[in-house]
Tab-separated table of C-alpha atoms in Angstrom:
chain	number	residue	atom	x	y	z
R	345	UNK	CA	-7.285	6.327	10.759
R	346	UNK	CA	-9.191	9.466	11.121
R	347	UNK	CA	-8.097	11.377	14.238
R	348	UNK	CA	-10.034	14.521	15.963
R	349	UNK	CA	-7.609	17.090	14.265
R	350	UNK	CA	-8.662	16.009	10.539
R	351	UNK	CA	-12.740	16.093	11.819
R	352	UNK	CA	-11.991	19.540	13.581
R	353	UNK	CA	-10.173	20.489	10.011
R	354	UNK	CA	-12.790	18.984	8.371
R	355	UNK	CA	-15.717	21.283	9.727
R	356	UNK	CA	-13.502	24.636	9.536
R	357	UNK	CA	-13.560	23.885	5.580
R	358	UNK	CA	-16.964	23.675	5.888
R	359	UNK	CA	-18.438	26.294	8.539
R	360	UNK	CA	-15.874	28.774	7.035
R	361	UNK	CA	-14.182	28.049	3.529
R	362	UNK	CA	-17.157	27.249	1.613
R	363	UNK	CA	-16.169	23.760	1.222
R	364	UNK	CA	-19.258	21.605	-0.357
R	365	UNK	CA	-20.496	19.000	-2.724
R	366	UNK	CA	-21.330	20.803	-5.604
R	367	UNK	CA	-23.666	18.331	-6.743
R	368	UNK	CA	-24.860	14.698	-6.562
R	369	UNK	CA	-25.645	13.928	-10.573
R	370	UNK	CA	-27.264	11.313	-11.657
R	371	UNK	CA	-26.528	9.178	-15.149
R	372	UNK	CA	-29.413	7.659	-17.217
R	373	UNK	CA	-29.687	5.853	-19.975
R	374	UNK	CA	-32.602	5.897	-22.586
R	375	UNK	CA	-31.702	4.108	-25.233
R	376	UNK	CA	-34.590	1.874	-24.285
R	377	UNK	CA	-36.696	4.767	-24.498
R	378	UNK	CA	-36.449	5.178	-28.191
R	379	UNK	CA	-39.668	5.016	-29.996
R	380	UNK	CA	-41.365	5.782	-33.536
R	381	UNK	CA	-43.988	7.541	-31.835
R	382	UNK	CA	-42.621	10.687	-30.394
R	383	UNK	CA	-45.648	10.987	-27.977
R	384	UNK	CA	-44.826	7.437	-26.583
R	385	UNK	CA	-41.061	8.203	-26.477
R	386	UNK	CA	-41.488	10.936	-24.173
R	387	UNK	CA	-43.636	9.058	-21.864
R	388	UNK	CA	-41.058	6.401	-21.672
R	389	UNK	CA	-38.174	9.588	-21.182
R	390	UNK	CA	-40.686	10.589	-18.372
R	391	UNK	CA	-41.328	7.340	-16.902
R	392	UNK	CA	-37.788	6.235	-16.603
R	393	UNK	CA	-36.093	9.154	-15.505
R	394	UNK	CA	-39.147	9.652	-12.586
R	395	UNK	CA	-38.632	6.137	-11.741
R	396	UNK	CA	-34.726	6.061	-11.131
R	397	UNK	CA	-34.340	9.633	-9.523
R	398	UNK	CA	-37.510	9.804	-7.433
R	399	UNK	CA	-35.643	9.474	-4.879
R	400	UNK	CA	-32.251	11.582	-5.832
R	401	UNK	CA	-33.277	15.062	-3.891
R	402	UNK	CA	-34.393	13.224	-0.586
R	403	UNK	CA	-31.113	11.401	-0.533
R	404	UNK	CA	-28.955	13.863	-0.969
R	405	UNK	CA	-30.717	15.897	1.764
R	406	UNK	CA	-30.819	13.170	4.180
R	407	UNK	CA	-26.615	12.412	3.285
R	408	UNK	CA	-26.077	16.220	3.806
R	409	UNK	CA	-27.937	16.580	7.039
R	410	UNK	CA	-26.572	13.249	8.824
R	411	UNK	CA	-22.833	14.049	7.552
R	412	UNK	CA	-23.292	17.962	8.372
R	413	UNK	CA	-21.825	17.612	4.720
R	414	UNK	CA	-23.226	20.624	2.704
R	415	UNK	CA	-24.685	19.388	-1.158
R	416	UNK	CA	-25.609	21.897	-3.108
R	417	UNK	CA	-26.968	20.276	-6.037
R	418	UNK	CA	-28.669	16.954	-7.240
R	419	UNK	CA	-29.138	17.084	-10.622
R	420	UNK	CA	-30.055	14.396	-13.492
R	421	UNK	CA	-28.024	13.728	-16.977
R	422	UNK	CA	-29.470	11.706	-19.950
R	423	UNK	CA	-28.142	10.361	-22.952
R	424	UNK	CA	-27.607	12.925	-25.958
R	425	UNK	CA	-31.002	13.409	-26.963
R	426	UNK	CA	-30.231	13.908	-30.610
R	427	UNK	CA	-29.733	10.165	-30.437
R	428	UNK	CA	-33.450	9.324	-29.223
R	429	UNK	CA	-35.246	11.657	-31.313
R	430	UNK	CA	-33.310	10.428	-34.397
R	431	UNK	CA	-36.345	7.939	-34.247
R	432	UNK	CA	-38.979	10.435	-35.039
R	433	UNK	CA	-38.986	11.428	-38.265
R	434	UNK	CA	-40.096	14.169	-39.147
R	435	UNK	CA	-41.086	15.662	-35.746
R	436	UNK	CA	-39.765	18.502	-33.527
R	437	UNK	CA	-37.604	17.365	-30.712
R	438	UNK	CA	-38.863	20.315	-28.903
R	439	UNK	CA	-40.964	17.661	-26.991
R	440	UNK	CA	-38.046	15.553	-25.820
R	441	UNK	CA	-36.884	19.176	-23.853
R	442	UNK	CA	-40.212	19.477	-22.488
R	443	UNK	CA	-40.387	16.108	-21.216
R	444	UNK	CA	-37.154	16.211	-19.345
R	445	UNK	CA	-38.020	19.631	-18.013
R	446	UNK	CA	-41.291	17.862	-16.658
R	447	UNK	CA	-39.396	14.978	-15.309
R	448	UNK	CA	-37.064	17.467	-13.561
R	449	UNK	CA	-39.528	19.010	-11.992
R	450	UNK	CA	-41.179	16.380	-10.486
R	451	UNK	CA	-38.325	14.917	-9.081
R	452	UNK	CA	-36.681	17.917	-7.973
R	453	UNK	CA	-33.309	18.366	-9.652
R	454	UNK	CA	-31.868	21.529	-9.930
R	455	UNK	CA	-30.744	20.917	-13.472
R	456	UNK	CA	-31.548	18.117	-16.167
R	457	UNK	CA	-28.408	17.673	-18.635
R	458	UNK	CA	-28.620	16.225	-21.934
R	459	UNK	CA	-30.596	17.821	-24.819
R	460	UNK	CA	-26.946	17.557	-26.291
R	461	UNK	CA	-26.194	15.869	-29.866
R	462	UNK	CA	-22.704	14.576	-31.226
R	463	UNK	CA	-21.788	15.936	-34.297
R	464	UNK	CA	-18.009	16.080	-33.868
R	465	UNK	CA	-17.276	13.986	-37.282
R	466	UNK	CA	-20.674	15.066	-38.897
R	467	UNK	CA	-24.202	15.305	-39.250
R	468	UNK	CA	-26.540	11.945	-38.848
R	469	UNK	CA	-29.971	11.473	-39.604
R	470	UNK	CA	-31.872	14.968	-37.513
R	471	UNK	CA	-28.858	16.663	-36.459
R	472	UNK	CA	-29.292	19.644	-38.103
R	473	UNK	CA	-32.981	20.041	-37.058
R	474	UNK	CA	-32.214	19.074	-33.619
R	475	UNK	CA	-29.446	22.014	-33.194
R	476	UNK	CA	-32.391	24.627	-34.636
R	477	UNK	CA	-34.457	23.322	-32.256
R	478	UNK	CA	-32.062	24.140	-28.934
R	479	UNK	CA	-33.057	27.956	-28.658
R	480	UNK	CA	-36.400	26.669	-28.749
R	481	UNK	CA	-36.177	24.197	-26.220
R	482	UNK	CA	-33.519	26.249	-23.709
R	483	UNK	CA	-36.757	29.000	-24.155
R	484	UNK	CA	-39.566	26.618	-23.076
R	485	UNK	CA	-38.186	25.129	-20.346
R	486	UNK	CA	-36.417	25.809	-16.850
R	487	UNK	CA	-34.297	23.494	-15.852
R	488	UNK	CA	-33.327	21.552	-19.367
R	489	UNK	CA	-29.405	22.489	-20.491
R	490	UNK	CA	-28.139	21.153	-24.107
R	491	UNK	CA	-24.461	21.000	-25.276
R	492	UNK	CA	-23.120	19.881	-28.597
R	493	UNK	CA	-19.722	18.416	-29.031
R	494	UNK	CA	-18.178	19.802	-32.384
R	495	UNK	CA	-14.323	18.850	-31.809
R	496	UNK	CA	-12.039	16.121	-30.591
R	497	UNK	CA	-8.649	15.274	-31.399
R	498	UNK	CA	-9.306	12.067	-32.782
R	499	UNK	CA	-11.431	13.299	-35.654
R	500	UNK	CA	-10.795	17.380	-36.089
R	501	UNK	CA	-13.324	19.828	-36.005
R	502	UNK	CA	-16.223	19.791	-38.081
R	503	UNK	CA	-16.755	23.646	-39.214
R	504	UNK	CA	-20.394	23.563	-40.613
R	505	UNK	CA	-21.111	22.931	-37.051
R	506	UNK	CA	-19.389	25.324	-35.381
R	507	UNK	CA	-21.011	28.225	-37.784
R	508	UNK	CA	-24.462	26.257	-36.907
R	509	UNK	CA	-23.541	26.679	-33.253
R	510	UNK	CA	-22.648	30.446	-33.821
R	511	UNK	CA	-26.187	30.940	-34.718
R	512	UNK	CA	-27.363	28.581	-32.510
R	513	UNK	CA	-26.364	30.552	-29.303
R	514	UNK	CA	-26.872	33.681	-31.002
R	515	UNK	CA	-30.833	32.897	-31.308
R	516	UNK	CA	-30.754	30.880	-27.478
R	517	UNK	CA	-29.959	34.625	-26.320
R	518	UNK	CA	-32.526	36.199	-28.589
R	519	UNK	CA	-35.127	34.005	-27.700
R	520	UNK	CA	-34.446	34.436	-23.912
R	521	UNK	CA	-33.630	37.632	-23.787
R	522	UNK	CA	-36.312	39.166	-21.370
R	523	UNK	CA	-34.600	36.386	-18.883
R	524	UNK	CA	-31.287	38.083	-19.334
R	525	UNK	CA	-30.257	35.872	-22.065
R	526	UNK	CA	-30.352	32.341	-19.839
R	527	UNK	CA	-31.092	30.196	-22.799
R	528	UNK	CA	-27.239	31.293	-23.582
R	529	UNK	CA	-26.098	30.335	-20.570
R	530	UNK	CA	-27.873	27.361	-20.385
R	531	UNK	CA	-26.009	25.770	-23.771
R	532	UNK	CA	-22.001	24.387	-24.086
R	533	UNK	CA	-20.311	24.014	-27.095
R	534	UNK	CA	-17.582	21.399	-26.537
R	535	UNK	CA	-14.048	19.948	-28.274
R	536	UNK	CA	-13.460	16.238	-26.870
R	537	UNK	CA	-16.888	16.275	-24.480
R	538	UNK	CA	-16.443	13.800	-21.560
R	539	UNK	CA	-19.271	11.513	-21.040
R	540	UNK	CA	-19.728	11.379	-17.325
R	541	UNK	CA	-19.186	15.245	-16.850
R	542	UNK	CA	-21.710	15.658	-13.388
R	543	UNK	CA	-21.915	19.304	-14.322
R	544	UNK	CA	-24.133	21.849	-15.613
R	545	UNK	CA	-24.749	23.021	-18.465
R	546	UNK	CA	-22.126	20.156	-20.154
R	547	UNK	CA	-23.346	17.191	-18.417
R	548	UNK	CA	-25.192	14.039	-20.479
R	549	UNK	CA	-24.844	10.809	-20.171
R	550	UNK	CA	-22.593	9.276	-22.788
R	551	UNK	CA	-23.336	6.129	-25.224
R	552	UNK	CA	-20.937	4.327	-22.944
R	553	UNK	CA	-21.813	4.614	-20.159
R	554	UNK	CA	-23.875	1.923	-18.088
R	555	UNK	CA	-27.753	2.387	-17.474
R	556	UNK	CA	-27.877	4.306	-14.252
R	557	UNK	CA	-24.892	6.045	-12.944
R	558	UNK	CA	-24.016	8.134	-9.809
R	559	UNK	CA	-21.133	11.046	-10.699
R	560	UNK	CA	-20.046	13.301	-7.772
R	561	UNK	CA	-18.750	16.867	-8.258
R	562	UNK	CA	-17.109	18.051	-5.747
R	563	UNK	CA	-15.694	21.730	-4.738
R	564	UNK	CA	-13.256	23.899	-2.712
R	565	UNK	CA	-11.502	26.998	-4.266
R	566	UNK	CA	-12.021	28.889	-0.822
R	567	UNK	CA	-10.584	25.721	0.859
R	568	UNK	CA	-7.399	26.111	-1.318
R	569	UNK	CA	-7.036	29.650	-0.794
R	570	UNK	CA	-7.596	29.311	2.846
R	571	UNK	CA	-4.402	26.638	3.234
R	572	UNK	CA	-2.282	28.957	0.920
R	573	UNK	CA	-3.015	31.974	3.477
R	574	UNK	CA	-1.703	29.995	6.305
R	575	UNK	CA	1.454	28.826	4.495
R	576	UNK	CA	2.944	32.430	4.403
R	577	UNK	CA	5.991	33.010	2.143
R	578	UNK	CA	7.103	29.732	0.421
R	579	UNK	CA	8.469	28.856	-2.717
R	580	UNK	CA	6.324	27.405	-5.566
R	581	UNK	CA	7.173	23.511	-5.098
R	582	UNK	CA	5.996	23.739	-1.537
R	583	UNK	CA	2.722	25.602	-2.808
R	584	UNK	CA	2.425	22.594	-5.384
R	585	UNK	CA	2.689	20.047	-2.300
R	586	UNK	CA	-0.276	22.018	-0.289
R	587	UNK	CA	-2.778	22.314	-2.852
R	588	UNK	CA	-2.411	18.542	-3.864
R	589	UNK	CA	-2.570	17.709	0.353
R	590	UNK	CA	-5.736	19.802	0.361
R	591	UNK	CA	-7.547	18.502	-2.954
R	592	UNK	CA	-6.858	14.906	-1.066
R	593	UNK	CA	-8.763	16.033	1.631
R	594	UNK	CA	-11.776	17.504	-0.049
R	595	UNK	CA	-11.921	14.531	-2.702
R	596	UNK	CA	-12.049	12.206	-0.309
R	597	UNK	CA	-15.274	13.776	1.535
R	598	UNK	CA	-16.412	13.240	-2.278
R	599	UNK	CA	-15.906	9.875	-2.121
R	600	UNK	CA	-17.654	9.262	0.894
R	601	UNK	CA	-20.876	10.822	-0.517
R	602	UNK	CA	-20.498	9.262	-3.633
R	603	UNK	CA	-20.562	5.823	-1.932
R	604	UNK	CA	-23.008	6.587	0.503
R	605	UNK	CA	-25.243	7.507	-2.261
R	606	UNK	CA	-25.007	5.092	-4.285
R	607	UNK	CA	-25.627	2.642	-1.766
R	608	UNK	CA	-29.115	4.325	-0.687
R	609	UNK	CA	-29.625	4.739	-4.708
R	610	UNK	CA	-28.744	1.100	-5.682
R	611	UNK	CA	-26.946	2.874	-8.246
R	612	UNK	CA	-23.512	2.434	-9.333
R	613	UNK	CA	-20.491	4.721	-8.691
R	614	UNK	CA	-19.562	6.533	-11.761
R	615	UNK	CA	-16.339	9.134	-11.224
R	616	UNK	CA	-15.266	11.341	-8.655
R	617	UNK	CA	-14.900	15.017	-10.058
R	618	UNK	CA	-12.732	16.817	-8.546
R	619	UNK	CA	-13.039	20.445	-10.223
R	620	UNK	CA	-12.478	23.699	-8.088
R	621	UNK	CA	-15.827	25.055	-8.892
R	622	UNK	CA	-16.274	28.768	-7.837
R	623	UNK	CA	-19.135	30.207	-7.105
R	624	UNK	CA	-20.023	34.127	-6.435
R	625	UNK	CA	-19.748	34.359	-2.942
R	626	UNK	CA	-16.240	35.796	-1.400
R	627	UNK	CA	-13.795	34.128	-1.343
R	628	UNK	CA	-15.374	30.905	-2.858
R	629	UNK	CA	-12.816	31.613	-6.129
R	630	UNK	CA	-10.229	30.296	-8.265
R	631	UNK	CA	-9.114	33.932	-9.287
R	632	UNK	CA	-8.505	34.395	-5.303
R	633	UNK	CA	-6.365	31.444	-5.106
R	634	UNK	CA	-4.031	32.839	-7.710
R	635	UNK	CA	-4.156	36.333	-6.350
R	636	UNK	CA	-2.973	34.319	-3.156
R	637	UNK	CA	-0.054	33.032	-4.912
R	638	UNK	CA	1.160	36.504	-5.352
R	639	UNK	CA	-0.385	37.896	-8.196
R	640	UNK	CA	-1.691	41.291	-7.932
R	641	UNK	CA	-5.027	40.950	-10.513
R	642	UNK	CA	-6.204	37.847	-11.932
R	643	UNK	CA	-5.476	38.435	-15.659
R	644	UNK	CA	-1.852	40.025	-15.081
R	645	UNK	CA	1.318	38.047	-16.440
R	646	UNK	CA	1.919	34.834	-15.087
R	647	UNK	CA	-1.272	34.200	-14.441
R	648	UNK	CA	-1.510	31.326	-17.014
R	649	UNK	CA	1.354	29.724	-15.133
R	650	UNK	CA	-0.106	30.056	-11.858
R	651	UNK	CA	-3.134	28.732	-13.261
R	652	UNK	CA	-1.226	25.383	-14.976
R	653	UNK	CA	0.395	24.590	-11.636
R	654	UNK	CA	-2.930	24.661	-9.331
R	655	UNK	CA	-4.754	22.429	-11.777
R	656	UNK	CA	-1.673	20.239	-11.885
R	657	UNK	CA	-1.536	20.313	-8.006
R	658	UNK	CA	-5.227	19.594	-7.910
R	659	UNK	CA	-5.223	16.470	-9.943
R	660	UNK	CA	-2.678	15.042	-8.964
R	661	UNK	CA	-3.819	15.413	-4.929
R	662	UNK	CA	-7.350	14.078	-6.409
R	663	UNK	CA	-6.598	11.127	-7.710
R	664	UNK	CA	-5.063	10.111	-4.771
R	665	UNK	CA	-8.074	9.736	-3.115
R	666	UNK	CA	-10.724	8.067	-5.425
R	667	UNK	CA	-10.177	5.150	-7.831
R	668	UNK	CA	-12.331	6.765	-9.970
R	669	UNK	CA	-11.736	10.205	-11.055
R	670	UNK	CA	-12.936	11.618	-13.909
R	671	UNK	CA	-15.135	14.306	-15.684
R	672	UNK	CA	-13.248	17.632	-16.262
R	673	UNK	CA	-11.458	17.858	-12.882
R	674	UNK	CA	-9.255	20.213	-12.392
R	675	UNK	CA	-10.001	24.487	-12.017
R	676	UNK	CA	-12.743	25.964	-13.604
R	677	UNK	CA	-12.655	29.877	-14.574
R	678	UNK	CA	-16.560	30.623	-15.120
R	679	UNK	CA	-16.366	34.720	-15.144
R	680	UNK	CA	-19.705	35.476	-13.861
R	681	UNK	CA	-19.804	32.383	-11.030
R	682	UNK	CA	-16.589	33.607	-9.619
R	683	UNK	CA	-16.189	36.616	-7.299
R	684	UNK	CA	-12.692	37.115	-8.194
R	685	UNK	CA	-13.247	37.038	-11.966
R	686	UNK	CA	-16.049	39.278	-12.368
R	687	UNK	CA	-13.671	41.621	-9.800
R	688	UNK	CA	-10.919	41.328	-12.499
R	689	UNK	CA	-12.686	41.531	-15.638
R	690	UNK	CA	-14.501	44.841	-13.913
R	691	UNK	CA	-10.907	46.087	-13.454
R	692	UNK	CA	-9.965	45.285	-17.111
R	693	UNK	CA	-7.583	43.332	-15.751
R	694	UNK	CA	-8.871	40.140	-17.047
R	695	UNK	CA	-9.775	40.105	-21.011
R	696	UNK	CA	-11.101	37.292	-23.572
R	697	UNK	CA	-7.770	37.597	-24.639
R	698	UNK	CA	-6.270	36.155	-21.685
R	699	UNK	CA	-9.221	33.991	-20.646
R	700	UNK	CA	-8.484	32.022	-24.011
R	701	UNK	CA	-4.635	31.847	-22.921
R	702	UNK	CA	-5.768	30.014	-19.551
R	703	UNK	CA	-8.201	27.807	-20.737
R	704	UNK	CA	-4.804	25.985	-22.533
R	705	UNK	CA	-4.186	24.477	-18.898
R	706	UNK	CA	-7.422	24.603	-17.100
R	707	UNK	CA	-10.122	22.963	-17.158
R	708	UNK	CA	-13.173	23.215	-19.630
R	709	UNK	CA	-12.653	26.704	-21.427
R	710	UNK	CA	-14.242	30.235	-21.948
R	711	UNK	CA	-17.169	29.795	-18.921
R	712	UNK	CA	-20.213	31.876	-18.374
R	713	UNK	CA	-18.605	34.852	-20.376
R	714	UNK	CA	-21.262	37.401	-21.188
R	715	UNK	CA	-20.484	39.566	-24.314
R	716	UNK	CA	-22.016	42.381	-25.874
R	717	UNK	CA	-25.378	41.832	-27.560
R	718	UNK	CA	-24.153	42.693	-30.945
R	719	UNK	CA	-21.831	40.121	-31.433
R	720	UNK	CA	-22.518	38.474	-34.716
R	721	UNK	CA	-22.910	34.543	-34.866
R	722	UNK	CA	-19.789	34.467	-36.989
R	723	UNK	CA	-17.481	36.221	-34.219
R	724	UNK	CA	-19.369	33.490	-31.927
R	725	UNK	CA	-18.193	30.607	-34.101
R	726	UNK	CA	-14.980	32.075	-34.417
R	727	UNK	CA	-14.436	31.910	-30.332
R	728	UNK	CA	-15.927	28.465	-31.062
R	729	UNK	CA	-13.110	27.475	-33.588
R	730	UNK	CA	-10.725	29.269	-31.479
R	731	UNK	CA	-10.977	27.203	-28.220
R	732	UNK	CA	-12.320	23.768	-29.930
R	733	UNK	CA	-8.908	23.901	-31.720
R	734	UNK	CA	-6.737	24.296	-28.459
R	735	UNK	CA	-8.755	21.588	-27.066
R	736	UNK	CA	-8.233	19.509	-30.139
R	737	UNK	CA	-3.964	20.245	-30.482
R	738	UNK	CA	-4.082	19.818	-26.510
R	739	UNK	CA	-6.074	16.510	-26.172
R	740	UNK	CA	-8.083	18.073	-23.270
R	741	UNK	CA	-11.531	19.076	-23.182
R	742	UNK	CA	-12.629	22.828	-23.946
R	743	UNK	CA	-15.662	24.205	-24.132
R	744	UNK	CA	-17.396	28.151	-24.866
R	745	UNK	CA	-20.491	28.524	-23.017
R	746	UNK	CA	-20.776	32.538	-24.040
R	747	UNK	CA	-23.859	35.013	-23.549
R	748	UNK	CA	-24.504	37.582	-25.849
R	749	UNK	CA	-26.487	40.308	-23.817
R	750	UNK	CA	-28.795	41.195	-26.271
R	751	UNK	CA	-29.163	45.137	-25.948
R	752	UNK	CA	-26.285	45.789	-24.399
R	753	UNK	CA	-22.810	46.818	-24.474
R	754	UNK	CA	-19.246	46.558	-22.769
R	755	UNK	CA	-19.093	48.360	-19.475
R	756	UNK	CA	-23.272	46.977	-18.313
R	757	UNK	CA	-23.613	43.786	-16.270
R	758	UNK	CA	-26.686	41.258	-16.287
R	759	UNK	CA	-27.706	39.178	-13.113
R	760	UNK	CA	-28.591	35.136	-14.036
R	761	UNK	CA	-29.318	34.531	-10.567
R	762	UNK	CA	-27.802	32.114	-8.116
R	763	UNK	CA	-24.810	29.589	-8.472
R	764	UNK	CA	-24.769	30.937	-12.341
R	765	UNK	CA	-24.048	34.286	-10.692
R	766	UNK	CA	-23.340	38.111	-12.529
R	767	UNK	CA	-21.265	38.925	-15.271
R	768	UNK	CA	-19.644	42.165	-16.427
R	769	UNK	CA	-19.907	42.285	-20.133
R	770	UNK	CA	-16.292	42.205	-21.752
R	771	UNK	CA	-15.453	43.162	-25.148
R	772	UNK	CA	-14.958	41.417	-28.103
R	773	UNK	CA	-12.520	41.577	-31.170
R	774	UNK	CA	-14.857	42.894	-33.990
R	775	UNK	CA	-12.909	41.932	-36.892
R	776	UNK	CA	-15.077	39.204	-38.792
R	777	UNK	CA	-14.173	35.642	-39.364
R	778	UNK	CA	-17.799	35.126	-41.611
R	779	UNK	CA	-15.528	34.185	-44.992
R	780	UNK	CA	-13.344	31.675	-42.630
R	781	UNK	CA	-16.290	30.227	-40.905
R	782	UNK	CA	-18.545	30.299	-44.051
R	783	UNK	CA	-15.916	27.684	-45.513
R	784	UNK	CA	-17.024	24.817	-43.572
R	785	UNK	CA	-15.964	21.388	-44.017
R	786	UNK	CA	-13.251	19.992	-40.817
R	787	UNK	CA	-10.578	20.918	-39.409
R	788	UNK	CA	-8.336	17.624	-40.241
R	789	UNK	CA	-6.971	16.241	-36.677
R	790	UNK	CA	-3.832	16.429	-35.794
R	791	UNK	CA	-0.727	14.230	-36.058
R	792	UNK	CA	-1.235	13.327	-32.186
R	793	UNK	CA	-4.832	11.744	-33.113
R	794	UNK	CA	-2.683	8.982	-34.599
R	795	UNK	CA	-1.757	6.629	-31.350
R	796	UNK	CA	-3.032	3.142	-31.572
């Protein structure tokens, strides 16, 4: 039973510890959309996306104004697009991105998910014209974001597409790069992509997944670091116990949404995702929430086992409260969407170095990193490589969404804007991987792919 202390408790998380739904995402399927004729195609891609989420903004508003519930975000994923343009022959899937950027702006989404393609095993029929057409498309459009899975621990890593993704981002930047870069920072490269991930830029709606789909992110880092303030000096096990109490809490005002949703939607429920999603404001930050803990600087020793306990803690309090949890849940380190990060990296006290040690036990991987505008696409694919292979040992889900700042170096900043925040630019290793990455073929998977 809810009492008047867990209501009062409820709207101090949210009046004062940034406490919110990061976003209401919607799933859909176009298979059905799939057509010779690329013109028709992307009038059917139109049609069907207008016609499930015409009404995703409104409800979301109407949830978060009767529930005093704040929702940040209603956005839209699709199914990998490199699977409906493998259709058209011969034509530029360029139009696909321009079609869901039209569809997202008529129905109002912040972001549309999905001009992604699977090439984790190898290249199928338009692959490799599809990936040279994502700086293009993350150019031309606003609200489209692409992601490309490379990885996964079942198959290994396929190389020749992690030096095509090197380039790939390399150009997005280029391309973009009187926008500060944001076609960079608009593209994920991922090892072992989930398929009902209800954030941006990773999200699409996997293969098997069901036609429509409702997927609820939810957030809290300043709620966490609130309840650790108020617990004072006590050990570690009874820090473990408090974060998984307060992830309880905050999924289960998830849940609610998520059902109340997809009622008004006639839309399934997908997954609860229960990620500690920063954003820039104060005290809104996972980097905070370790500092809490007792460490001095984000970035200084122990940080990586601070950092393995609260994502534990959070999962383990999150799935307590939804019978569906899924996604990436868990703590995301983004640099530039998190106040304490940027702080840190500023300081020097955070490097890639050590960012690439946390993402072992965190969720997702090196997040909204901005690097210097130098960097060549080889060095890219080489942090590629890097963090698809700890995903792939690790069975977990990593992912590099980097920004080259074209123009400048390590000591400038650049400014995306909103929830995607400001990012010092950190340095880089410059010893080349180019005759390493040049090899290509895969990365054979490891003996832990072998289970059934």
């Amino acid at each position: 039973m809810i009492n008047s202390r867990d209501i009062l408790e409820t709207i101090n998380m949210i009046e004062n510890e940034d406490l919110d739904i990061r976003t209401i995402t919607m799933g859909i399927s176009l298979f059905d959309c799939m057509d010779p004729d690329i013109h028709k195609a992307c009038d059917k891609v139109y049609d069907k996306i207008c016609r499930y989420a015409g009404n995703l903004v409104k409800t979301g508003e109407d949830i978060s104004k009767e529930y005093g519930i704040p929702i940040i975000n209603k956005r839209i994923s699709v199914t990998p697009m490199a699977l409906v343009a493998a259709a058209c022959k011969g034509e530029s899937p360029v139009a696909f991105a321009k079609a869901l950027d039209r569809a997202a702006n008529t129905t109002g989404v912040n972001f549309i998910g999905g001009y992604s393609a699977l090439v984790h095993k190898g290249f199928g029929p338009g692959d490799i014209a599809f990936l040279d057409s994502i700086p293009e498309a993350l150019a031309e459009t606003n609200l489209v974001c692409s992601s490309v899975n490379i990885g996964s621990t079942k198959v290994g890593i396929n190389m020749d597409a992690v030096r095509k993704m090197g380039e790939v981002v390399r150009k997005s930047a280029e391309l973009t790069a009187d926008r500060e870069c944001i076609g960079a920072a608009k593209l994920v490269v991922f090892c072992n992509a989930p398929e009902d991930n209800p954030f941006m830029a990773g999200a699409f709606h996997g293969p098997g997944e069901p036609d429509s789909v409702i997927n609820v992110g939810v957030s809290g880092p300043g709620v966490v670091r609130a309840a650790l303030a108020k617990a004072g000096d006590c050990d570690i096990t009874a820090i473990a116990d408090l974060i998984k109490k307060t992830a309880f809490k905050i999924t289960r005002m998830g849940q609610l949404v998520a059902q109340e949703a997809c009622r008004r939607l006639d839309t399934p429920f997908g997954i609860i995702d229960l990620s500690l999603a920063p954003t820039p404001a104060v005290g809104d930050s996972v980097a905070y929430i370790l500092e809490e803990m007792g460490l001095e600087s984000c970035g200084a020793h122990g940080t990586t086992a601070a950092l393995a306990m609260l994502n534990d803690a959070v999962k383990k309090g999150g799935v307590m409260a939804s019978s569906h949890v899924g996604g990436l849940s868990g703590a995301f380190i983004p640099v530039s969407e998190d106040a304490g990060m940027i702080k840190a990296a500023r300081s020097g006290a955070l490097t890639l170095n050590k960012l690439e040690a946390m993402t072992a036990v965190c969720s997702v991987g090196l997040d909204m990193i901005v690097i210097p505008g130098d960097t060549s696409a080889e060095i890219i694919s080489g942090i590629i490589a890097d963090e698809a292979a700890i995903g792939m040992v690790n069975s977990k889900t990593t992912a590099v969404r980097v920004i080259p700042a074209i123009g400048k170096k390590p000591g400038e900043e650049i400014d995306f804007g909103g929830l995607l925040g400001y990012g010092p630019i950190m340095e880089v290793n410059p010893n080349s991987p180019a005759k390493f990455i040049h090899r290509g073929g895969r990365i054979p998977a490891p003996l832990q792919s072998l289970k059934n």
